Amino acid sequence: MPMEESLITLTLQCYRCGTEYNYLGSSPHSGRCAACGSSCVPPAGTLTVVNRLYWESPNGLSKVWVHAVDEHDRPFEFEVVAHGSRGKLVNTKIDGVEIDPQINETIETLPPSVTAEIADLGINEVETAKIENSKS
C-alpha cells in the first residue's frame, strides 16, 4: 500500500498586492501570488543560502547581504545593518524586486537559514519591522 504524502496548509501574503491566500499541498507552493501572479511572495519550501557579503567599518558598524534561493530557484537577498550584535533588516529583494521591510509589515521574521548565516557573524538580534512609538 503506497504511503500518503502529508498535506501542509500555509497562509501566504503577496508583498506586491497585499492579497492573503491559503496554500494546501504536499510540495512547496508555486512561488506566485494567486491574485496578481507576482513572485513577491514568501519562500517556497526551504531557503538555501548561496552567498553572503560582509562589510565592517573601524567603528563597529557593519552591513551584511545574504543571498539565497528557494526550491523554485527564486533569488532572495536580505540586507542587514548592524552595530555589534544588534542589527536591523533594511532591505529585502525577492526575484530582483525590492521589498522595504520598514513599510511592509508582513515580513515578521527572517528565515532560519538567513538568521543562522547572520548569527555566524556575531549579529544575534535582528529587528525586522518598523517599531511604532506608543505614547501613553
Tab-separated table of C-alpha atoms in Angstrom:
chain	number	residue	atom	x	y	z
A	1	MET	CA	0.000	0.000	0.000
A	2	PRO	CA	1.571	3.359	-1.004
A	3	MET	CA	2.336	5.905	1.700
A	4	GLU	CA	0.194	9.019	1.637
A	5	GLU	CA	2.002	12.330	1.404
A	6	SER	CA	1.203	14.678	4.237
A	7	LEU	CA	-0.530	17.883	3.256
A	8	ILE	CA	0.584	21.240	4.576
A	9	THR	CA	-1.520	24.347	4.896
A	10	LEU	CA	0.164	27.752	4.631
A	11	THR	CA	-1.256	31.231	4.826
A	12	LEU	CA	0.722	33.388	2.404
A	13	GLN	CA	0.662	37.090	1.646
A	14	CYS	CA	1.801	38.796	-1.524
A	15	TYR	CA	4.282	41.589	-0.793
A	16	ARG	CA	3.266	43.288	-4.055
A	17	CYS	CA	-0.557	43.479	-3.919
A	18	GLY	CA	-1.186	42.565	-0.257
A	19	THR	CA	-3.518	39.647	-1.029
A	20	GLU	CA	-3.581	36.961	1.642
A	21	TYR	CA	-4.347	33.444	0.456
A	22	ASN	CA	-4.066	29.837	1.608
A	23	TYR	CA	-1.989	27.079	0.067
A	24	LEU	CA	-2.796	23.412	0.655
A	25	GLY	CA	-0.426	20.832	-0.767
A	26	SER	CA	2.347	18.310	-0.204
A	27	SER	CA	5.095	20.190	-2.045
A	28	PRO	CA	6.338	23.799	-1.885
A	29	HIS	CA	3.841	26.422	-3.064
A	30	SER	CA	4.177	27.777	-6.612
A	31	GLY	CA	6.137	30.906	-5.696
A	32	ARG	CA	3.493	33.118	-7.346
A	33	CYS	CA	0.637	35.173	-5.917
A	34	ALA	CA	-2.743	33.565	-6.548
A	35	ALA	CA	-4.285	37.002	-7.255
A	36	CYS	CA	-1.746	39.013	-9.279
A	37	GLY	CA	0.832	36.416	-10.335
A	38	SER	CA	3.743	38.313	-8.724
A	39	SER	CA	6.744	36.339	-7.484
A	40	CYS	CA	6.924	38.654	-4.422
A	41	VAL	CA	5.681	36.002	-2.003
A	42	PRO	CA	7.411	34.136	0.846
A	43	PRO	CA	9.953	31.427	0.035
A	44	ALA	CA	8.615	28.208	-1.455
A	45	GLY	CA	9.981	25.362	0.624
A	46	THR	CA	13.461	25.565	2.084
A	47	LEU	CA	15.551	28.689	1.577
A	48	THR	CA	19.182	27.812	0.853
A	49	VAL	CA	21.940	30.401	1.392
A	50	VAL	CA	24.228	30.597	-1.642
A	51	ASN	CA	26.408	33.589	-0.754
A	52	ARG	CA	26.979	36.332	1.766
A	53	LEU	CA	28.847	39.606	1.576
A	54	TYR	CA	30.060	41.361	4.715
A	55	TRP	CA	31.454	44.829	5.319
A	56	GLU	CA	32.598	46.284	8.626
A	57	SER	CA	33.872	49.760	9.466
A	58	PRO	CA	36.522	50.537	12.102
A	59	ASN	CA	33.840	51.984	14.429
A	60	GLY	CA	31.911	48.684	14.624
A	61	LEU	CA	29.159	49.441	12.121
A	62	SER	CA	28.623	46.611	9.662
A	63	LYS	CA	26.449	45.539	6.786
A	64	VAL	CA	25.703	42.052	5.516
A	65	TRP	CA	23.949	40.879	2.375
A	66	VAL	CA	22.711	37.288	2.398
A	67	HIS	CA	21.786	35.758	-0.971
A	68	ALA	CA	19.589	32.665	-1.027
A	69	VAL	CA	17.288	30.674	-3.311
A	70	ASP	CA	14.056	28.824	-2.589
A	71	GLU	CA	13.028	25.454	-4.013
A	72	HIS	CA	11.893	27.125	-7.262
A	73	ASP	CA	15.311	28.832	-7.645
A	74	ARG	CA	13.812	32.281	-6.980
A	75	PRO	CA	16.573	34.570	-5.684
A	76	PHE	CA	16.207	36.288	-2.317
A	77	GLU	CA	18.516	38.946	-0.856
A	78	PHE	CA	18.424	40.166	2.739
A	79	GLU	CA	20.368	43.318	3.699
A	80	VAL	CA	21.062	43.898	7.395
A	81	VAL	CA	22.881	46.819	9.002
A	82	ALA	CA	24.333	46.247	12.440
A	83	HIS	CA	26.301	47.679	15.303
A	84	GLY	CA	27.896	44.956	17.345
A	85	SER	CA	25.455	42.097	17.903
A	86	ARG	CA	22.306	44.109	17.083
A	87	GLY	CA	21.044	44.536	13.546
A	88	LYS	CA	18.136	45.778	11.510
A	89	LEU	CA	16.747	44.364	8.263
A	90	VAL	CA	16.797	47.344	5.891
A	91	ASN	CA	16.064	45.784	2.519
A	92	THR	CA	14.806	42.565	1.006
A	93	LYS	CA	14.751	41.585	-2.647
A	94	ILE	CA	12.609	38.780	-3.964
A	95	ASP	CA	13.252	37.761	-7.549
A	96	GLY	CA	15.020	41.111	-8.072
A	97	VAL	CA	12.143	43.228	-6.692
A	98	GLU	CA	12.852	45.370	-3.608
A	99	ILE	CA	10.530	44.908	-0.649
A	100	ASP	CA	11.049	47.560	2.057
A	101	PRO	CA	10.663	45.776	5.421
A	102	GLN	CA	10.064	49.123	7.128
A	103	ILE	CA	6.951	49.694	5.042
A	104	ASN	CA	5.778	46.124	4.519
A	105	GLU	CA	4.987	44.765	7.979
A	106	THR	CA	4.285	41.244	6.701
A	107	ILE	CA	7.992	40.396	6.912
A	108	GLU	CA	7.952	39.445	10.589
A	109	THR	CA	10.924	37.112	10.879
A	110	LEU	CA	13.948	36.113	8.867
A	111	PRO	CA	14.090	32.542	7.527
A	112	PRO	CA	16.141	30.220	9.782
A	113	SER	CA	18.943	29.736	7.219
A	114	VAL	CA	19.393	33.523	6.932
A	115	THR	CA	19.274	34.004	10.711
A	116	ALA	CA	21.976	31.341	11.123
A	117	GLU	CA	24.175	32.978	8.485
A	118	ILE	CA	23.897	36.380	10.183
A	119	ALA	CA	24.436	34.875	13.650
A	120	ASP	CA	27.650	33.296	12.322
A	121	LEU	CA	28.929	36.885	12.008
A	122	GLY	CA	28.022	37.665	15.627
A	123	ILE	CA	24.765	39.510	14.868
A	124	ASN	CA	22.286	37.810	17.176
A	125	GLU	CA	19.387	40.274	17.384
A	126	VAL	CA	17.807	41.462	14.132
A	127	GLU	CA	14.835	43.836	14.060
A	128	THR	CA	12.716	43.085	11.009
A	129	ALA	CA	9.810	45.532	11.184
A	130	LYS	CA	9.261	49.174	11.957
A	131	ILE	CA	8.687	49.738	15.644
A	132	GLU	CA	5.914	52.214	16.371
A	133	ASN	CA	6.435	54.535	19.340
A	134	SER	CA	3.392	54.500	21.568
A	135	LYS	CA	2.589	57.459	23.788
A	136	SER	CA	0.723	56.782	26.989
